Coordinates of C-alpha atoms and ligand atoms in Angstrom, one line a residue:
M99 CA -179.3 191.3 111.3
H100 CA -182.1 188.7 111.6
T101 CA -181.9 186.8 114.9
D102 CA -182.0 183.4 113.0
I103 CA -178.7 184.3 111.2
A104 CA -175.4 183.2 112.6
E105 CA -173.2 185.3 110.3
I106 CA -173.5 187.4 107.2
L107 CA -171.4 186.0 104.2
F108 CA -172.3 188.6 101.6
D109 CA -173.8 192.0 102.4
E110 CA -175.7 194.1 99.9
A111 CA -172.6 195.9 98.5
Q112 CA -170.8 192.6 98.0
L113 CA -173.8 191.1 96.2
E114 CA -174.1 194.1 93.9
C115 CA -170.4 193.8 93.0
I116 CA -170.9 190.1 92.1
V117 CA -174.0 190.9 90.0
N118 CA -172.2 193.7 88.2
S119 CA -169.3 191.5 87.2
L120 CA -171.6 188.7 85.9
A121 CA -173.7 191.2 83.9
E122 CA -170.5 192.7 82.4
R123 CA -169.4 189.3 81.1
I124 CA -172.9 188.4 79.8
N125 CA -173.2 191.7 78.0
K126 CA -169.9 191.1 76.3
D127 CA -170.5 187.4 75.4
Y128 CA -174.0 187.9 74.0
S129 CA -173.4 191.3 72.3
G130 CA -175.4 191.4 69.0
K131 CA -177.4 188.3 69.9
T132 CA -180.8 187.7 71.4
L133 CA -180.7 185.9 74.8
E134 CA -183.6 183.9 76.1
I135 CA -183.2 184.1 79.9
I136 CA -184.9 181.4 82.0
G137 CA -185.1 182.0 85.7
I138 CA -185.4 178.9 87.9
L139 CA -188.1 179.5 90.5
K140 CA -188.2 180.4 93.1
G141 CA -184.7 180.9 94.5
S142 CA -183.3 182.9 91.6
V143 CA -185.9 185.7 91.5
V144 CA -184.1 188.3 93.6
F145 CA -180.7 187.8 91.9
L146 CA -182.4 187.6 88.5
A147 CA -184.3 190.9 89.1
D148 CA -181.0 192.6 89.9
L149 CA -179.0 190.9 87.1
I150 CA -181.4 191.7 84.2
R151 CA -181.5 195.3 85.0
K152 CA -177.7 195.4 84.3
L153 CA -178.1 193.7 81.0
E154 CA -177.9 195.9 77.9
I155 CA -178.4 193.1 75.3
D156 CA -181.6 192.1 73.6
C157 CA -183.2 189.5 75.8
T158 CA -186.5 187.9 76.8
L159 CA -187.5 186.4 80.2
D160 CA -189.2 183.2 81.1
F161 CA -189.4 180.9 84.1
I162 CA -189.3 177.2 85.0
T163 CA -190.3 175.9 88.4
A164 CA -188.0 173.4 90.1
S165 CA -188.1 172.1 93.6
S166 CA -185.9 169.6 95.4
Y167 CA -185.3 170.5 99.0
G168 CA -188.7 170.5 100.7
A169 CA -188.3 171.5 104.4
K170 CA -184.7 170.2 104.5
T171 CA -181.3 171.7 104.4
V172 CA -179.9 169.2 101.9
S173 CA -181.2 168.5 98.4
S174 CA -183.5 165.4 98.2
G175 CA -182.0 164.6 94.8
K176 CA -185.5 164.2 93.4
V177 CA -186.3 167.2 91.4
R178 CA -189.8 168.2 90.4
L179 CA -189.8 170.3 87.3
D180 CA -192.6 172.3 85.7
A181 CA -191.8 173.6 82.3
N182 CA -195.3 174.5 81.2
M183 CA -194.6 178.2 81.1
L184 CA -191.7 177.8 78.6
P185 CA -192.2 179.1 75.1
D186 CA -190.7 177.4 71.9
L187 CA -186.9 177.4 72.3
K188 CA -185.9 176.2 68.9
N189 CA -182.5 177.6 67.8
K190 CA -182.4 180.0 70.7
H191 CA -179.5 181.0 73.0
I192 CA -180.6 180.2 76.5
L193 CA -179.2 181.5 79.8
L194 CA -180.4 179.5 82.8
V195 CA -180.3 181.6 85.9
E196 CA -179.9 180.0 89.3
D197 CA -179.3 181.2 92.9
I198 CA -177.2 178.2 93.8
L199 CA -175.7 175.2 92.0
D200 CA -175.4 172.4 94.5
T201 CA -175.6 168.7 93.5
G202 CA -176.4 169.7 89.9
S203 CA -179.6 167.6 89.8
T204 CA -181.9 170.6 89.1
L205 CA -179.8 171.9 86.2
A206 CA -179.2 168.5 84.7
G207 CA -183.0 168.0 84.5
I208 CA -183.6 171.5 83.1
K209 CA -180.8 171.2 80.5
N210 CA -182.5 168.1 79.2
I211 CA -185.8 169.9 78.9
V212 CA -184.3 172.9 77.2
Y213 CA -182.3 171.0 74.7
G214 CA -185.3 168.8 74.1
K215 CA -187.2 171.9 73.1
G216 CA -184.5 172.6 70.4
A217 CA -182.3 175.2 72.1
F218 CA -179.2 176.1 70.2
S219 CA -177.2 176.7 73.4
A220 CA -177.9 176.6 77.1
A221 CA -175.4 178.4 79.4
V222 CA -175.8 178.5 83.2
C223 CA -175.4 181.6 85.4
T224 CA -175.4 180.9 89.1
L225 CA -174.9 183.4 91.9
F226 CA -173.4 180.7 94.2
N227 CA -171.6 177.5 93.5
K228 CA -170.9 174.6 95.9
P229 CA -168.4 172.5 93.9
S230 CA -167.8 170.2 96.9
R231 CA -171.4 168.9 96.7
R232 CA -171.6 168.1 92.9
K233 CA -173.2 164.8 91.9
K234 CA -174.0 165.5 88.3
P235 CA -171.5 166.7 85.7
I236 CA -172.9 170.3 85.5
K237 CA -170.6 173.3 85.0
A238 CA -171.8 176.9 85.1
E239 CA -170.4 179.3 82.5
Y240 CA -171.0 182.2 84.8
V241 CA -170.4 181.7 88.6
G242 CA -170.8 184.6 91.0
T243 CA -168.7 182.9 93.6
D244 CA -167.9 179.5 95.1
I245 CA -169.1 179.1 98.6
P246 CA -168.3 176.5 101.4
D247 CA -170.8 173.8 102.3
K248 CA -172.8 175.9 104.8
F249 CA -176.6 176.4 104.7
V250 CA -177.1 179.9 103.4
V251 CA -180.3 181.9 103.1
G252 CA -181.4 185.4 102.0
Y253 CA -181.4 187.3 98.7
G254 CA -183.9 184.7 97.3
L255 CA -182.4 181.6 99.0
D256 CA -184.7 180.0 101.6
Y257 CA -185.1 177.5 104.3
N258 CA -188.7 176.1 104.2
D259 CA -189.7 179.1 102.0
R260 CA -188.5 181.6 104.7
Y261 CA -185.8 184.2 104.6
R262 CA -185.9 184.9 100.8
N263 CA -186.6 188.6 101.6
L264 CA -183.3 189.2 103.5
P265 CA -181.2 191.7 101.5
Y266 CA -178.0 189.9 102.4
V267 CA -176.9 186.3 102.4
G268 CA -176.2 184.7 105.7
V269 CA -175.6 181.3 107.4
L270 CA -178.7 180.0 109.2
K271 CA -178.3 179.1 112.8
P272 CA -178.4 175.3 113.1
E273 CA -181.0 175.4 115.9
I274 CA -183.5 176.7 113.4
Y275 CA -183.6 173.5 111.5
T276 CA -182.8 171.1 114.4
G277 CA -184.0 171.1 118.0
I278 CA -186.4 173.3 120.0
N279 CA -186.3 176.4 117.9
K280 CA -187.1 174.6 114.7
I281 CA -189.5 176.7 112.6
K282 CA -192.9 175.2 111.8
E283 CA -193.0 173.2 108.5
Ligands
LIG299 C1 -182.6 175.1 95.1 C2 -181.9 176.1 94.3 C3 -181.6 175.3 93.0 C4 -181.4 173.9 93.5 C5 -179.9 173.6 93.6 O1 -184.0 175.0 94.8 O2 -182.7 177.2 94.0 O3 -182.7 175.4 92.1 O4 -182.0 173.8 94.8 O5 -179.7 172.3 94.1 P1 -179.2 171.1 93.2 O6 -178.0 171.6 92.4 O7 -178.8 170.1 94.2 O8 -180.2 170.6 92.3 P2 -185.1 174.4 95.7 O9 -185.4 173.0 95.2 O10 -184.8 174.6 97.1 O11 -186.4 175.3 95.3 P3 -186.5 176.9 95.5 O12 -185.6 177.5 94.4 O13 -187.9 177.2 95.3 O14 -186.0 177.3 96.8

């Protein structure tokens, strides 16, 4: 285990189990349809890479960039979105893929953009959900699992862009973002 991690919340086998059950539901719900998958950069990439390889439906893959945390452990609430890479979404079924749904600010902004581009539907698939922190009325159709309000990293989730490469999801030691062991920003 990485020395900056206090405890592992989900190991590789547990994550695989969660991904498999999400993929199973998506395969069933979108059977016979074409799904436009939109990954929300950067946190979703590891989860997304595993999820799409379990999908058997007809699908395409695009990305949108969103950023709200900066070098902090809580969302700033101000979301910067870059949708330049998105294609025409008119009448398409969209699945927005997130690593974590926290205040809901990111997804609220992205849903506006996606519906503004004429999407027929825009469902949300998130690996983790922190319902206790919600500020916007966003609900995810596909939730891997609810988690407590702890700062988690790994499997794509970061602190200050670090730890995305950890194959498990763990709680970051508080001294990493406060005090003398704080990593450089
Ligand atoms: C994180 C996460 C979600 C968002 C969730 O992204 O990946 O996109 O915050 O928070 P919210 O529900 O409060 O909006 P972040 O801004 O840290 O960028 P990253 O994906 O590049 O790490």
